[in-house]
Amino acid sequence: MSGNDLIDLMHQSHRRVHIIGTPENGIIAALDLEGRIFTVVNSRVLNRVVPSAIVNRSNKNTYLNPGGDALWPAPEGTCFGYEYGTGKWRVPPAITGAVWEVIEKGENKTVIKAEIDLVNNGQMGIPCEFERHIEFKQNGKSLIQNITEIIRYIGIMTLGKSEFSLAPWSLCQFDSGKGCNVIMPTPKAADIWDMYNSSLSQRVKSGDKYVVDIKTNFRFQLGLGKNVPWVEYICGNDFRIKRSAGSLPPGQSYIDIADTPPDQFPAKKGVKLSIYCDPSGFMEIEACGGCPDTLVPGTELSVKIITEYIVN
């Protein structure tokens, strides 16, 4: 899909958009689609795009996932997560219906922001502001995207670690299939683990790199610890996407982001980067920020993420 095609689809669906750069080389921010962004290089949108999820609307019965790159709150499950407030998995309407606004803009950069009141699986209300500070530069067939993801606590109560867990979590989606894989520097055993089903059949060491085959007939997700510097999604001979996350602010630590039942406590292993693979034909390379022990009014949880899009 071209950048202009995606913009036309947004307009036909009565969705607001903001363009950083140009429709041929830049970033399309979908202000009425959870503040998701779609990256365009040489007129081609490289992120996954699901037109039916743009034309239609999510409701309490069905969540429609439009693709792109989203900022969500972590964790997903556990007693402190944000997807089981009603007992069943759902993306809360505070996220799907958030009103994102452009609050700053300049050449090849912008800031978008929304107020999102979170309710965790323990029914604790956590009022927040979400911000995405987006900037990019282009170098020939490469576009380097720098984003600072921020979740700012605007409530009036001080919360302790026995009451909450919260971190900014960036999920970047792509179509996947035969010939697609993810590579990374070979991790130590403590820095890679399965969140759900075993994916050992999908992983192999090749030279100084570790390779994950993302064409799969079962759902799996890998958690990657703080010592893994980057992951790179390779779509055959077509394009490559390399993603890394910066150091955490002082006093913040990585957390468990897994889709664990809401009656369980989070695991102690914290996720810096993650790879999610779905048998329906899409995958995510994810990056996470951290969480403090105490959440006081005005606390900012942030992470700087660099994503390099390279067209072969």
mmCIF file of N, CA and C in Angstrom, residues 105-201:
data_model
loop_
_atom_site.group_PDB
_atom_site.id
_atom_site.type_symbol
_atom_site.label_atom_id
_atom_site.label_comp_id
_atom_site.label_asym_id
_atom_site.label_seq_id
_atom_site.Cartn_x
_atom_site.Cartn_y
_atom_site.Cartn_z
ATOM 1 N N LYS A 105 4.890 20.506 16.358
ATOM 2 C CA LYS A 105 5.280 19.999 15.048
ATOM 3 C C LYS A 105 6.392 20.850 14.477
ATOM 4 N N GLY A 106 7.225 20.214 13.663
ATOM 5 C CA GLY A 106 8.328 20.896 13.012
ATOM 6 C C GLY A 106 8.740 20.068 11.809
ATOM 7 N N GLU A 107 9.860 20.430 11.214
ATOM 8 C CA GLU A 107 10.319 19.696 10.045
ATOM 9 C C GLU A 107 10.765 18.294 10.454
ATOM 10 N N ASN A 108 10.080 17.301 9.929
ATOM 11 C CA ASN A 108 10.395 15.883 10.183
ATOM 12 C C ASN A 108 10.296 15.499 11.656
ATOM 13 N N LYS A 109 9.459 16.205 12.412
ATOM 14 C CA LYS A 109 9.255 15.812 13.803
ATOM 15 C C LYS A 109 7.908 16.319 14.291
ATOM 16 N N THR A 110 7.384 15.661 15.322
ATOM 17 C CA THR A 110 6.115 16.079 15.914
ATOM 18 C C THR A 110 5.967 15.446 17.281
ATOM 19 N N VAL A 111 5.008 15.947 18.060
ATOM 20 C CA VAL A 111 4.620 15.337 19.338
ATOM 21 C C VAL A 111 3.110 15.179 19.322
ATOM 22 N N ILE A 112 2.645 13.957 19.602
ATOM 23 C CA ILE A 112 1.213 13.722 19.727
ATOM 24 C C ILE A 112 0.917 13.253 21.148
ATOM 25 N N LYS A 113 -0.307 13.550 21.610
ATOM 26 C CA LYS A 113 -0.616 13.335 23.028
ATOM 27 C C LYS A 113 -2.082 12.982 23.208
ATOM 28 N N ALA A 114 -2.361 12.136 24.212
ATOM 29 C CA ALA A 114 -3.743 11.786 24.562
ATOM 30 C C ALA A 114 -3.833 11.569 26.068
ATOM 31 N N GLU A 115 -5.016 11.855 26.631
ATOM 32 C CA GLU A 115 -5.301 11.478 28.013
ATOM 33 C C GLU A 115 -5.959 10.105 28.007
ATOM 34 N N ILE A 116 -5.424 9.190 28.797
ATOM 35 C CA ILE A 116 -5.953 7.822 28.858
ATOM 36 C C ILE A 116 -6.020 7.402 30.318
ATOM 37 N N ASP A 117 -7.222 7.234 30.827
ATOM 38 C CA ASP A 117 -7.399 6.765 32.196
ATOM 39 C C ASP A 117 -7.376 5.246 32.204
ATOM 40 N N LEU A 118 -6.350 4.685 32.814
ATOM 41 C CA LEU A 118 -6.190 3.234 32.879
ATOM 42 C C LEU A 118 -6.901 2.677 34.105
ATOM 43 N N VAL A 119 -7.414 1.456 33.959
ATOM 44 C CA VAL A 119 -7.945 0.702 35.090
ATOM 45 C C VAL A 119 -7.283 -0.664 35.037
ATOM 46 N N ASN A 120 -6.500 -1.000 36.071
ATOM 47 C CA ASN A 120 -5.795 -2.277 35.993
ATOM 48 C C ASN A 120 -6.704 -3.434 36.411
ATOM 49 N N ASN A 121 -6.174 -4.637 36.280
ATOM 50 C CA ASN A 121 -6.988 -5.832 36.527
ATOM 51 C C ASN A 121 -7.414 -5.975 37.985
ATOM 52 N N GLY A 122 -6.804 -5.195 38.872
ATOM 53 C CA GLY A 122 -7.242 -5.146 40.264
ATOM 54 C C GLY A 122 -8.230 -4.028 40.525
ATOM 55 N N GLN A 123 -8.695 -3.384 39.427
ATOM 56 C CA GLN A 123 -9.678 -2.289 39.472
ATOM 57 C C GLN A 123 -9.114 -0.994 40.040
ATOM 58 N N MET A 124 -7.783 -0.848 40.048
ATOM 59 C CA MET A 124 -7.153 0.396 40.451
ATOM 60 C C MET A 124 -7.156 1.364 39.279
ATOM 61 N N GLY A 125 -7.683 2.583 39.485
ATOM 62 C CA GLY A 125 -7.701 3.592 38.441
ATOM 63 C C GLY A 125 -6.412 4.391 38.426
ATOM 64 N N ILE A 126 -5.830 4.553 37.219
ATOM 65 C CA ILE A 126 -4.545 5.240 37.077
ATOM 66 C C ILE A 126 -4.655 6.249 35.935
ATOM 67 N N PRO A 127 -4.989 7.508 36.223
ATOM 68 C CA PRO A 127 -5.111 8.519 35.170
ATOM 69 C C PRO A 127 -3.739 8.866 34.584
ATOM 70 N N CYS A 128 -3.669 8.929 33.247
ATOM 71 C CA CYS A 128 -2.379 9.132 32.593
ATOM 72 C C CYS A 128 -2.497 10.034 31.375
ATOM 73 N N GLU A 129 -1.362 10.569 30.976
ATOM 74 C CA GLU A 129 -1.176 11.168 29.662
ATOM 75 C C GLU A 129 -0.178 10.311 28.893
ATOM 76 N N PHE A 130 -0.493 10.031 27.641
ATOM 77 C CA PHE A 130 0.408 9.311 26.752
ATOM 78 C C PHE A 130 0.980 10.319 25.754
ATOM 79 N N GLU A 131 2.281 10.284 25.536
ATOM 80 C CA GLU A 131 2.923 11.156 24.549
ATOM 81 C C GLU A 131 3.872 10.345 23.681
ATOM 82 N N ARG A 132 3.918 10.714 22.406
ATOM 83 C CA ARG A 132 4.856 10.114 21.458
ATOM 84 C C ARG A 132 5.628 11.257 20.798
ATOM 85 N N HIS A 133 6.922 11.356 21.110
ATOM 86 C CA HIS A 133 7.796 12.359 20.511
ATOM 87 C C HIS A 133 8.477 11.702 19.317
ATOM 88 N N ILE A 134 8.068 12.095 18.129
ATOM 89 C CA ILE A 134 8.429 11.384 16.904
ATOM 90 C C ILE A 134 9.343 12.254 16.050
ATOM 91 N N GLU A 135 10.435 11.667 15.579
ATOM 92 C CA GLU A 135 11.368 12.376 14.705
ATOM 93 C C GLU A 135 11.995 11.361 13.761
ATOM 94 N N PHE A 136 12.310 11.786 12.550
ATOM 95 C CA PHE A 136 12.978 10.857 11.635
ATOM 96 C C PHE A 136 13.964 11.602 10.750
ATOM 97 N N LYS A 137 14.898 10.838 10.209
ATOM 98 C CA LYS A 137 15.788 11.352 9.163
ATOM 99 C C LYS A 137 15.931 10.274 8.102
ATOM 100 N N GLN A 138 16.097 10.701 6.869
ATOM 101 C CA GLN A 138 16.192 9.768 5.763
ATOM 102 C C GLN A 138 17.590 9.816 5.169
ATOM 103 N N ASN A 139 18.070 8.624 4.805
ATOM 104 C CA ASN A 139 19.384 8.511 4.176
ATOM 105 C C ASN A 139 19.261 7.519 3.023
ATOM 106 N N GLY A 140 18.944 8.028 1.837
ATOM 107 C CA GLY A 140 18.761 7.155 0.686
ATOM 108 C C GLY A 140 17.583 6.226 0.872
ATOM 109 N N LYS A 141 17.839 4.920 0.875
ATOM 110 C CA LYS A 141 16.784 3.922 1.031
ATOM 111 C C LYS A 141 16.523 3.583 2.494
ATOM 112 N N SER A 142 17.128 4.332 3.387
ATOM 113 C CA SER A 142 16.978 4.080 4.819
ATOM 114 C C SER A 142 16.261 5.243 5.486
ATOM 115 N N LEU A 143 15.322 4.929 6.383
ATOM 116 C CA LEU A 143 14.647 5.943 7.195
ATOM 117 C C LEU A 143 14.824 5.553 8.652
ATOM 118 N N ILE A 144 15.428 6.451 9.422
ATOM 119 C CA ILE A 144 15.686 6.179 10.839
ATOM 120 C C ILE A 144 14.684 6.964 11.677
ATOM 121 N N GLN A 145 13.910 6.231 12.438
ATOM 122 C CA GLN A 145 12.820 6.796 13.236
ATOM 123 C C GLN A 145 13.217 6.798 14.710
ATOM 124 N N ASN A 146 13.213 7.973 15.325
ATOM 125 C CA ASN A 146 13.504 8.112 16.757
ATOM 126 C C ASN A 146 12.234 8.524 17.482
ATOM 127 N N ILE A 147 11.818 7.716 18.432
ATOM 128 C CA ILE A 147 10.611 8.026 19.194
ATOM 129 C C ILE A 147 10.913 7.933 20.687
ATOM 130 N N THR A 148 10.486 8.948 21.412
ATOM 131 C CA THR A 148 10.472 8.850 22.867
ATOM 132 C C THR A 148 9.030 8.621 23.287
ATOM 133 N N GLU A 149 8.794 7.455 23.875
ATOM 134 C CA GLU A 149 7.455 7.078 24.331
ATOM 135 C C GLU A 149 7.334 7.444 25.805
ATOM 136 N N ILE A 150 6.260 8.155 26.151
ATOM 137 C CA ILE A 150 6.087 8.624 27.531
ATOM 138 C C ILE A 150 4.689 8.274 28.029
ATOM 139 N N ILE A 151 4.628 7.739 29.238
ATOM 140 C CA ILE A 151 3.375 7.652 29.986
ATOM 141 C C ILE A 151 3.575 8.462 31.260
ATOM 142 N N ARG A 152 2.737 9.470 31.429
ATOM 143 C CA ARG A 152 2.867 10.390 32.572
ATOM 144 C C ARG A 152 1.678 10.174 33.513
ATOM 145 N N TYR A 153 1.967 9.917 34.765
ATOM 146 C CA TYR A 153 0.916 9.706 35.764
ATOM 147 C C TYR A 153 0.391 11.056 36.235
ATOM 148 N N ILE A 154 -0.922 11.290 36.103
ATOM 149 C CA ILE A 154 -1.504 12.578 36.488
ATOM 150 C C ILE A 154 -2.518 12.429 37.624
ATOM 151 N N GLY A 155 -2.537 11.256 38.271
ATOM 152 C CA GLY A 155 -3.406 11.076 39.422
ATOM 153 C C GLY A 155 -2.880 11.807 40.648
ATOM 154 N N ILE A 156 -3.668 11.805 41.723
ATOM 155 C CA ILE A 156 -3.286 12.549 42.936
ATOM 156 C C ILE A 156 -2.793 11.646 44.062
ATOM 157 N N MET A 157 -2.940 10.316 43.897
ATOM 158 C CA MET A 157 -2.513 9.378 44.927
ATOM 159 C C MET A 157 -1.114 8.851 44.633
ATOM 160 N N THR A 158 -0.383 8.519 45.679
ATOM 161 C CA THR A 158 0.890 7.827 45.536
ATOM 162 C C THR A 158 0.637 6.328 45.632
ATOM 163 N N LEU A 159 1.112 5.582 44.630
ATOM 164 C CA LEU A 159 0.883 4.135 44.578
ATOM 165 C C LEU A 159 2.190 3.391 44.809
ATOM 166 N N GLY A 160 2.104 2.309 45.595
ATOM 167 C CA GLY A 160 3.264 1.477 45.853
ATOM 168 C C GLY A 160 3.305 0.266 44.946
ATOM 169 N N LYS A 161 4.414 -0.484 44.973
ATOM 170 C CA LYS A 161 4.597 -1.592 44.046
ATOM 171 C C LYS A 161 3.654 -2.756 44.321
ATOM 172 N N SER A 162 2.961 -2.748 45.465
ATOM 173 C CA SER A 162 1.966 -3.782 45.723
ATOM 174 C C SER A 162 0.609 -3.427 45.111
ATOM 175 N N GLU A 163 0.531 -2.240 44.467
ATOM 176 C CA GLU A 163 -0.739 -1.779 43.910
ATOM 177 C C GLU A 163 -0.740 -1.629 42.392
ATOM 178 N N PHE A 164 0.435 -1.553 41.780
ATOM 179 C CA PHE A 164 0.470 -1.252 40.348
ATOM 180 C C PHE A 164 1.732 -1.801 39.698
ATOM 181 N N SER A 165 1.669 -1.896 38.375
ATOM 182 C CA SER A 165 2.838 -2.073 37.514
ATOM 183 C C SER A 165 2.493 -1.352 36.219
ATOM 184 N N LEU A 166 3.439 -0.596 35.668
ATOM 185 C CA LEU A 166 3.130 0.202 34.480
ATOM 186 C C LEU A 166 4.418 0.554 33.755
ATOM 187 N N ALA A 167 4.395 0.384 32.422
ATOM 188 C CA ALA A 167 5.540 0.768 31.594
ATOM 189 C C ALA A 167 5.059 1.073 30.182
ATOM 190 N N PRO A 168 5.723 2.001 29.481
ATOM 191 C CA PRO A 168 5.403 2.237 28.068
ATOM 192 C C PRO A 168 5.876 1.055 27.224
ATOM 193 N N TRP A 169 5.055 0.682 26.248
ATOM 194 C CA TRP A 169 5.271 -0.554 25.493
ATOM 195 C C TRP A 169 4.932 -0.278 24.034
ATOM 196 N N SER A 170 5.925 -0.329 23.170
ATOM 197 C CA SER A 170 5.746 -0.030 21.748
ATOM 198 C C SER A 170 5.680 -1.328 20.956
ATOM 199 N N LEU A 171 4.560 -1.523 20.234
ATOM 200 C CA LEU A 171 4.330 -2.740 19.449
ATOM 201 C C LEU A 171 4.317 -2.363 17.971
ATOM 202 N N CYS A 172 5.302 -2.831 17.217
ATOM 203 C CA CYS A 172 5.486 -2.463 15.817
ATOM 204 C C CYS A 172 5.184 -3.682 14.955
ATOM 205 N N GLN A 173 4.143 -3.593 14.120
ATOM 206 C CA GLN A 173 3.616 -4.760 13.406
ATOM 207 C C GLN A 173 4.025 -4.806 11.940
ATOM 208 N N PHE A 174 4.215 -6.071 11.464
ATOM 209 C CA PHE A 174 4.529 -6.326 10.067
ATOM 210 C C PHE A 174 3.831 -7.604 9.622
ATOM 211 N N ASP A 175 3.529 -7.678 8.327
ATOM 212 C CA ASP A 175 3.080 -8.944 7.754
ATOM 213 C C ASP A 175 4.256 -9.903 7.759
ATOM 214 N N SER A 176 3.962 -11.190 7.890
ATOM 215 C CA SER A 176 5.036 -12.176 7.928
ATOM 216 C C SER A 176 4.686 -13.369 7.053
ATOM 217 N N GLY A 177 5.707 -14.122 6.682
ATOM 218 C CA GLY A 177 5.471 -15.296 5.852
ATOM 219 C C GLY A 177 6.774 -16.008 5.565
ATOM 220 N N LYS A 178 6.756 -16.849 4.553
ATOM 221 C CA LYS A 178 7.925 -17.646 4.202
ATOM 222 C C LYS A 178 9.089 -16.731 3.823
ATOM 223 N N GLY A 179 10.266 -17.063 4.341
ATOM 224 C CA GLY A 179 11.455 -16.280 4.043
ATOM 225 C C GLY A 179 11.683 -15.113 4.972
ATOM 226 N N CYS A 180 10.792 -14.917 5.937
ATOM 227 C CA CYS A 180 10.939 -13.824 6.902
ATOM 228 C C CYS A 180 11.484 -14.366 8.217
ATOM 229 N N ASN A 181 12.379 -13.612 8.832
ATOM 230 C CA ASN A 181 12.893 -14.027 10.135
ATOM 231 C C ASN A 181 13.378 -12.819 10.912
ATOM 232 N N VAL A 182 13.730 -13.066 12.160
ATOM 233 C CA VAL A 182 14.292 -12.041 13.026
ATOM 234 C C VAL A 182 15.667 -12.498 13.457
ATOM 235 N N ILE A 183 16.640 -11.587 13.422
ATOM 236 C CA ILE A 183 17.968 -11.913 13.908
ATOM 237 C C ILE A 183 18.327 -10.976 15.057
ATOM 238 N N MET A 184 19.299 -11.416 15.858
ATOM 239 C CA MET A 184 19.821 -10.624 16.979
ATOM 240 C C MET A 184 21.180 -11.187 17.346
ATOM 241 N N PRO A 185 21.994 -10.429 18.064
ATOM 242 C CA PRO A 185 23.216 -11.027 18.600
ATOM 243 C C PRO A 185 22.839 -12.198 19.516
ATOM 244 N N THR A 186 23.619 -13.260 19.489
ATOM 245 C CA THR A 186 23.284 -14.443 20.289
ATOM 246 C C THR A 186 23.158 -14.076 21.764
ATOM 247 N N PRO A 187 21.965 -14.252 22.337
ATOM 248 C CA PRO A 187 21.762 -13.857 23.740
ATOM 249 C C PRO A 187 22.249 -14.919 24.716
ATOM 250 N N LYS A 188 22.548 -14.501 25.917
ATOM 251 C CA LYS A 188 22.804 -15.446 26.993
ATOM 252 C C LYS A 188 21.499 -16.125 27.368
ATOM 253 N N ALA A 189 21.592 -17.303 27.959
ATOM 254 C CA ALA A 189 20.392 -18.087 28.285
ATOM 255 C C ALA A 189 19.417 -17.294 29.153
ATOM 256 N N ALA A 190 19.935 -16.462 30.036
ATOM 257 C CA ALA A 190 19.065 -15.701 30.949
ATOM 258 C C ALA A 190 18.358 -14.546 30.257
ATOM 259 N N ASP A 191 18.782 -14.223 29.040
ATOM 260 C CA ASP A 191 18.236 -13.056 28.349
ATOM 261 C C ASP A 191 17.251 -13.407 27.248
ATOM 262 N N ILE A 192 16.808 -14.667 27.173
ATOM 263 C CA ILE A 192 15.788 -15.038 26.194
ATOM 264 C C ILE A 192 14.914 -16.127 26.798
ATOM 265 N N TRP A 193 13.598 -15.960 26.666
ATOM 266 C CA TRP A 193 12.688 -16.956 27.223
ATOM 267 C C TRP A 193 11.341 -16.890 26.491
ATOM 268 N N ASP A 194 10.605 -17.994 26.561
ATOM 269 C CA ASP A 194 9.271 -18.059 25.981
ATOM 270 C C ASP A 194 8.251 -17.585 26.995
ATOM 271 N N MET A 195 7.343 -16.719 26.555
ATOM 272 C CA MET A 195 6.274 -16.277 27.431
ATOM 273 C C MET A 195 5.126 -17.270 27.458
ATOM 274 N N TYR A 196 4.947 -18.025 26.363
ATOM 275 C CA TYR A 196 3.816 -18.957 26.266
ATOM 276 C C TYR A 196 4.338 -20.322 25.820
ATOM 277 N N ASN A 197 3.989 -20.731 24.607
ATOM 278 C CA ASN A 197 4.449 -22.021 24.102
ATOM 279 C C ASN A 197 5.947 -21.990 23.804
ATOM 280 N N SER A 198 6.567 -23.176 23.866
ATOM 281 C CA SER A 198 7.983 -23.268 23.521
ATOM 282 C C SER A 198 8.178 -22.977 22.037
ATOM 283 N N SER A 199 9.176 -22.148 21.740
ATOM 284 C CA SER A 199 9.487 -21.814 20.347
ATOM 285 C C SER A 199 10.861 -22.319 19.937
ATOM 286 N N LEU A 200 11.385 -23.304 20.662
ATOM 287 C CA LEU A 200 12.720 -23.808 20.352
ATOM 288 C C LEU A 200 12.821 -24.325 18.929
ATOM 289 N N SER A 201 11.728 -24.854 18.390
ATOM 290 C CA SER A 201 11.734 -25.348 17.012
ATOM 291 C C SER A 201 11.869 -24.225 15.994
#
